[in-house]
Short mmCIF file of N, CA and C in Angstrom, two decimals:
data_model
loop_
_atom_site.label_atom_id
_atom_site.label_comp_id
_atom_site.label_asym_id
_atom_site.label_seq_id
_atom_site.Cartn_x
_atom_site.Cartn_y
_atom_site.Cartn_z
N VAL A 1 99.29 92.81 123.78
CA VAL A 1 98.47 93.68 122.94
C VAL A 1 97.60 92.82 122.03
N GLN A 2 96.35 93.20 121.95
CA GLN A 2 95.41 92.50 121.06
C GLN A 2 94.67 93.51 120.21
N LEU A 3 94.41 93.12 118.97
CA LEU A 3 93.59 93.90 118.07
C LEU A 3 92.34 93.09 117.76
N GLN A 4 91.19 93.66 118.06
CA GLN A 4 89.93 92.97 117.84
C GLN A 4 89.16 93.68 116.74
N ALA A 5 89.04 93.00 115.62
CA ALA A 5 88.35 93.58 114.47
C ALA A 5 86.94 93.02 114.36
N SER A 6 86.04 93.83 113.83
CA SER A 6 84.67 93.38 113.64
C SER A 6 84.01 94.21 112.55
N GLY A 7 82.86 93.73 112.08
CA GLY A 7 82.07 94.51 111.14
C GLY A 7 81.98 93.97 109.73
N GLY A 8 82.65 92.88 109.44
CA GLY A 8 82.57 92.33 108.10
C GLY A 8 81.21 91.73 107.82
N GLY A 9 81.01 91.37 106.57
CA GLY A 9 79.74 90.75 106.20
C GLY A 9 79.54 90.76 104.71
N LEU A 10 78.31 90.48 104.32
CA LEU A 10 77.93 90.43 102.91
C LEU A 10 77.16 91.69 102.56
N VAL A 11 77.54 92.31 101.45
CA VAL A 11 76.88 93.53 101.01
C VAL A 11 76.81 93.53 99.49
N GLN A 12 75.81 94.19 98.97
CA GLN A 12 75.68 94.27 97.52
C GLN A 12 76.60 95.36 96.97
N SER A 13 76.90 95.23 95.71
CA SER A 13 77.73 96.24 95.03
C SER A 13 77.12 97.63 95.22
N GLU A 14 77.99 98.60 95.42
CA GLU A 14 77.63 100.00 95.70
C GLU A 14 77.12 100.21 97.12
N GLY A 15 77.11 99.16 97.93
CA GLY A 15 76.71 99.30 99.31
C GLY A 15 77.84 99.77 100.20
N SER A 16 77.56 99.80 101.51
CA SER A 16 78.53 100.30 102.49
C SER A 16 78.67 99.32 103.65
N LEU A 17 79.84 99.33 104.23
CA LEU A 17 80.12 98.59 105.45
C LEU A 17 81.08 99.40 106.30
N ARG A 18 81.04 99.17 107.58
CA ARG A 18 81.97 99.85 108.48
C ARG A 18 82.66 98.81 109.35
N LEU A 19 83.97 98.77 109.26
CA LEU A 19 84.76 97.88 110.09
C LEU A 19 85.32 98.66 111.28
N SER A 20 85.49 97.97 112.37
CA SER A 20 86.12 98.59 113.54
C SER A 20 87.23 97.69 114.05
N CYS A 21 88.18 98.31 114.70
CA CYS A 21 89.30 97.57 115.29
C CYS A 21 89.67 98.26 116.60
N ALA A 22 89.64 97.50 117.67
CA ALA A 22 89.98 98.04 118.97
C ALA A 22 91.26 97.39 119.48
N ALA A 23 92.19 98.22 119.87
CA ALA A 23 93.46 97.74 120.43
C ALA A 23 93.37 97.75 121.95
N SER A 24 93.85 96.67 122.56
CA SER A 24 93.81 96.59 124.01
C SER A 24 95.10 95.98 124.53
N GLY A 25 95.32 96.15 125.81
CA GLY A 25 96.54 95.61 126.41
C GLY A 25 97.44 96.74 126.87
N SER A 26 98.71 96.39 127.04
CA SER A 26 99.68 97.35 127.50
C SER A 26 100.16 98.20 126.34
N ILE A 27 99.57 99.37 126.19
CA ILE A 27 99.86 100.24 125.06
C ILE A 27 100.37 101.58 125.56
N PHE A 28 101.58 101.93 125.14
CA PHE A 28 102.12 103.25 125.46
C PHE A 28 101.69 104.25 124.40
N SER A 29 101.84 103.84 123.15
CA SER A 29 101.40 104.71 122.06
C SER A 29 101.16 103.89 120.80
N ILE A 30 100.22 104.34 120.01
CA ILE A 30 99.95 103.73 118.71
C ILE A 30 100.48 104.67 117.65
N VAL A 31 101.53 104.27 117.00
CA VAL A 31 102.17 105.13 116.01
C VAL A 31 101.28 105.26 114.77
N ALA A 32 100.75 104.13 114.34
CA ALA A 32 99.84 104.11 113.19
C ALA A 32 98.97 102.88 113.30
N ILE A 33 97.76 102.99 112.77
CA ILE A 33 96.83 101.87 112.80
C ILE A 33 96.01 101.91 111.54
N GLY A 34 95.75 100.75 110.98
CA GLY A 34 95.00 100.75 109.73
C GLY A 34 94.61 99.36 109.31
N TRP A 35 94.47 99.22 107.99
CA TRP A 35 93.89 98.00 107.45
C TRP A 35 94.67 97.47 106.26
N TYR A 36 94.76 96.16 106.20
CA TYR A 36 95.22 95.44 105.03
C TYR A 36 94.07 94.52 104.59
N ARG A 37 94.19 94.00 103.40
CA ARG A 37 93.22 93.02 102.94
C ARG A 37 93.90 91.99 102.08
N GLN A 38 93.28 90.81 102.03
CA GLN A 38 93.80 89.73 101.20
C GLN A 38 92.64 89.06 100.50
N ALA A 39 92.63 89.18 99.20
CA ALA A 39 91.61 88.54 98.38
C ALA A 39 92.04 87.11 98.05
N PRO A 40 91.08 86.25 97.72
CA PRO A 40 91.44 84.86 97.40
C PRO A 40 92.47 84.79 96.29
N GLY A 41 93.54 84.05 96.53
CA GLY A 41 94.56 83.87 95.52
C GLY A 41 95.50 85.04 95.32
N LYS A 42 95.36 86.07 96.17
CA LYS A 42 96.20 87.26 96.02
C LYS A 42 97.00 87.52 97.29
N GLU A 43 98.00 88.35 97.16
CA GLU A 43 98.81 88.71 98.31
C GLU A 43 98.09 89.76 99.16
N ARG A 44 98.48 89.82 100.41
CA ARG A 44 97.92 90.83 101.30
C ARG A 44 98.41 92.21 100.84
N GLU A 45 97.48 93.16 100.85
CA GLU A 45 97.84 94.51 100.42
C GLU A 45 97.31 95.53 101.41
N VAL A 46 97.97 96.66 101.46
CA VAL A 46 97.53 97.72 102.35
C VAL A 46 96.28 98.38 101.80
N VAL A 47 95.36 98.69 102.68
CA VAL A 47 94.16 99.44 102.32
C VAL A 47 94.36 100.90 102.69
N GLY A 48 94.80 101.11 103.90
CA GLY A 48 95.07 102.47 104.36
C GLY A 48 95.38 102.46 105.84
N TYR A 49 95.86 103.61 106.31
CA TYR A 49 96.19 103.71 107.72
C TYR A 49 96.10 105.17 108.16
N ILE A 50 96.08 105.33 109.47
CA ILE A 50 96.04 106.67 110.06
C ILE A 50 97.11 106.74 111.13
N THR A 51 97.82 107.84 111.16
CA THR A 51 98.91 107.99 112.13
C THR A 51 98.39 108.60 113.43
N SER A 52 99.26 108.63 114.41
CA SER A 52 98.88 109.21 115.69
C SER A 52 98.53 110.69 115.56
N GLY A 53 99.10 111.32 114.55
CA GLY A 53 98.80 112.73 114.32
C GLY A 53 97.56 112.96 113.49
N GLY A 54 96.95 111.88 113.02
CA GLY A 54 95.71 112.02 112.27
C GLY A 54 95.88 112.01 110.76
N SER A 55 97.10 111.87 110.27
CA SER A 55 97.31 111.81 108.83
C SER A 55 96.86 110.46 108.30
N THR A 56 96.24 110.48 107.14
CA THR A 56 95.76 109.24 106.53
C THR A 56 96.44 108.98 105.20
N ASN A 57 96.49 107.72 104.86
CA ASN A 57 97.09 107.31 103.60
C ASN A 57 96.27 106.13 103.09
N TYR A 58 95.92 106.18 101.80
CA TYR A 58 95.06 105.14 101.23
C TYR A 58 95.67 104.55 99.98
N ALA A 59 95.33 103.30 99.73
CA ALA A 59 95.69 102.69 98.46
C ALA A 59 94.89 103.38 97.36
N ASP A 60 95.48 103.48 96.19
CA ASP A 60 94.80 104.15 95.08
C ASP A 60 93.45 103.52 94.78
N SER A 61 93.36 102.21 94.95
CA SER A 61 92.15 101.49 94.60
C SER A 61 90.94 101.84 95.49
N VAL A 62 91.21 102.46 96.63
CA VAL A 62 90.10 102.76 97.55
C VAL A 62 89.94 104.25 97.81
N LYS A 63 90.83 105.06 97.28
CA LYS A 63 90.74 106.51 97.50
C LYS A 63 89.40 107.04 97.03
N GLY A 64 88.80 107.86 97.86
CA GLY A 64 87.52 108.45 97.53
C GLY A 64 86.33 107.58 97.92
N ARG A 65 86.60 106.33 98.27
CA ARG A 65 85.51 105.43 98.65
C ARG A 65 85.61 104.98 100.11
N PHE A 66 86.83 104.84 100.59
CA PHE A 66 87.05 104.38 101.96
C PHE A 66 87.58 105.52 102.81
N THR A 67 87.18 105.51 104.08
CA THR A 67 87.64 106.55 105.01
C THR A 67 88.03 105.89 106.33
N ILE A 68 89.22 106.24 106.79
CA ILE A 68 89.70 105.73 108.06
C ILE A 68 89.64 106.84 109.10
N SER A 69 89.15 106.50 110.27
CA SER A 69 89.11 107.46 111.38
C SER A 69 89.50 106.71 112.66
N ARG A 70 89.86 107.47 113.68
CA ARG A 70 90.29 106.83 114.91
C ARG A 70 89.87 107.65 116.12
N ASP A 71 89.74 106.94 117.24
CA ASP A 71 89.51 107.56 118.53
C ASP A 71 90.72 107.21 119.38
N ASN A 72 91.59 108.16 119.58
CA ASN A 72 92.83 107.90 120.30
C ASN A 72 92.57 107.46 121.75
N ALA A 73 91.57 108.05 122.36
CA ALA A 73 91.28 107.73 123.76
C ALA A 73 90.82 106.29 123.92
N LYS A 74 90.14 105.77 122.89
CA LYS A 74 89.62 104.41 122.95
C LYS A 74 90.49 103.41 122.19
N ASN A 75 91.59 103.90 121.63
CA ASN A 75 92.48 103.03 120.83
C ASN A 75 91.68 102.24 119.79
N THR A 76 90.80 102.92 119.13
CA THR A 76 89.91 102.28 118.16
C THR A 76 90.02 102.99 116.81
N VAL A 77 89.97 102.20 115.76
CA VAL A 77 90.00 102.73 114.41
C VAL A 77 88.83 102.14 113.64
N TRP A 78 88.28 102.93 112.73
CA TRP A 78 87.18 102.50 111.90
C TRP A 78 87.55 102.62 110.42
N LEU A 79 87.00 101.74 109.63
CA LEU A 79 87.15 101.80 108.20
C LEU A 79 85.76 101.88 107.60
N GLN A 80 85.39 103.06 107.14
CA GLN A 80 84.10 103.25 106.48
C GLN A 80 84.30 102.96 104.99
N MET A 81 83.59 101.97 104.50
CA MET A 81 83.73 101.56 103.11
C MET A 81 82.44 101.86 102.37
N ASP A 82 82.50 102.75 101.42
CA ASP A 82 81.35 103.13 100.61
C ASP A 82 81.58 102.75 99.16
N SER A 83 80.50 102.72 98.41
CA SER A 83 80.58 102.38 96.98
C SER A 83 81.39 101.11 96.77
N LEU A 84 81.09 100.11 97.55
CA LEU A 84 81.85 98.86 97.48
C LEU A 84 81.68 98.18 96.13
N LYS A 85 82.74 97.53 95.71
CA LYS A 85 82.77 96.81 94.45
C LYS A 85 83.08 95.34 94.72
N PRO A 86 82.70 94.46 93.81
CA PRO A 86 83.02 93.04 93.99
C PRO A 86 84.52 92.80 94.20
N GLU A 87 85.35 93.61 93.59
CA GLU A 87 86.79 93.44 93.76
C GLU A 87 87.29 93.86 95.14
N ASP A 88 86.42 94.43 95.95
CA ASP A 88 86.79 94.73 97.34
C ASP A 88 86.63 93.50 98.24
N THR A 89 86.06 92.43 97.69
CA THR A 89 85.89 91.21 98.45
C THR A 89 87.24 90.68 98.92
N ALA A 90 87.36 90.49 100.23
CA ALA A 90 88.63 90.06 100.80
C ALA A 90 88.46 89.85 102.30
N VAL A 91 89.47 89.27 102.89
CA VAL A 91 89.56 89.26 104.34
C VAL A 91 90.34 90.52 104.73
N TYR A 92 89.76 91.30 105.59
CA TYR A 92 90.36 92.56 106.02
C TYR A 92 91.01 92.37 107.39
N TYR A 93 92.26 92.83 107.50
CA TYR A 93 93.03 92.68 108.72
C TYR A 93 93.39 94.05 109.30
N CYS A 94 93.17 94.17 110.58
CA CYS A 94 93.63 95.35 111.28
C CYS A 94 95.13 95.23 111.56
N ASN A 95 95.83 96.32 111.43
CA ASN A 95 97.28 96.32 111.62
C ASN A 95 97.66 97.56 112.41
N ALA A 96 98.54 97.39 113.37
CA ALA A 96 98.94 98.55 114.17
C ALA A 96 100.41 98.48 114.51
N ARG A 97 101.02 99.66 114.55
CA ARG A 97 102.40 99.80 114.99
C ARG A 97 102.36 100.45 116.36
N ILE A 98 102.73 99.66 117.35
CA ILE A 98 102.51 100.05 118.74
C ILE A 98 103.79 100.01 119.55
N ARG A 99 103.91 100.97 120.41
CA ARG A 99 105.01 100.98 121.38
C ARG A 99 104.39 100.67 122.74
N VAL A 100 104.88 99.63 123.41
CA VAL A 100 104.27 99.22 124.68
C VAL A 100 104.84 99.98 125.87
N SER A 101 105.98 100.64 125.67
CA SER A 101 106.53 101.50 126.71
C SER A 101 107.44 102.51 126.02
N SER A 102 107.85 103.52 126.77
CA SER A 102 108.69 104.56 126.18
C SER A 102 110.06 104.03 125.79
N SER A 103 110.46 102.90 126.36
CA SER A 103 111.79 102.37 126.07
C SER A 103 111.77 101.21 125.08
N ASP A 104 110.59 100.75 124.73
CA ASP A 104 110.49 99.64 123.79
C ASP A 104 110.40 100.15 122.35
N PRO A 105 110.91 99.37 121.41
CA PRO A 105 110.78 99.77 120.01
C PRO A 105 109.35 99.55 119.52
N VAL A 106 109.04 100.16 118.42
CA VAL A 106 107.72 99.96 117.81
C VAL A 106 107.63 98.54 117.27
N ALA A 107 106.51 97.89 117.55
CA ALA A 107 106.28 96.54 117.06
C ALA A 107 104.99 96.52 116.24
N VAL A 108 104.89 95.55 115.35
CA VAL A 108 103.72 95.43 114.48
C VAL A 108 102.80 94.35 115.03
N TYR A 109 101.54 94.67 115.10
CA TYR A 109 100.53 93.74 115.59
C TYR A 109 99.43 93.58 114.54
N TRP A 110 98.85 92.39 114.53
CA TRP A 110 97.77 92.08 113.60
C TRP A 110 96.54 91.59 114.35
N GLY A 111 95.40 92.00 113.85
CA GLY A 111 94.16 91.45 114.37
C GLY A 111 93.74 90.24 113.55
N GLN A 112 92.71 89.58 114.01
CA GLN A 112 92.17 88.48 113.22
C GLN A 112 91.44 89.08 112.03
N GLY A 113 91.34 88.37 110.97
CA GLY A 113 90.69 88.91 109.80
C GLY A 113 89.18 88.91 109.92
N THR A 114 88.58 89.81 109.17
CA THR A 114 87.12 89.83 109.08
C THR A 114 86.76 89.84 107.60
N LEU A 115 85.86 88.96 107.21
CA LEU A 115 85.57 88.76 105.80
C LEU A 115 84.54 89.78 105.31
N VAL A 116 84.88 90.41 104.20
CA VAL A 116 83.97 91.31 103.51
C VAL A 116 83.69 90.71 102.14
N THR A 117 82.42 90.48 101.86
CA THR A 117 82.01 89.92 100.57
C THR A 117 81.07 90.89 99.89
N VAL A 118 81.43 91.29 98.68
CA VAL A 118 80.61 92.22 97.92
C VAL A 118 80.05 91.48 96.72
N SER A 119 78.74 91.38 96.67
CA SER A 119 78.10 90.66 95.57
C SER A 119 77.74 91.63 94.44
N SER A 120 77.80 91.11 93.24
CA SER A 120 77.52 91.97 92.07
C SER A 120 76.04 91.98 91.73
#
């Protein structure tokens, strides 16, 4: 299983960016898929995620500004980031809880990070 993330870049404060993450490989089901981020000198933190049923959960710091959506058929998730702030600057990582077969347990997978830089 591989997670391929893309869409990072440099944006001015109050701007928008959209990240995408595509899961590929032997996938039976994706229980949940979402995003974490790690700012310089800080620990990795959850940004938000979406479950197979479509329920979403967001960190308080991004509620109302970030939106996660997914295409189950394409095993793809998007993170729409609006009203970006300098404190959103971080490396963003795609994260997914995937079952590769009906008999295998759920495992956690990570994509490579994509850098988001918000200038003031």
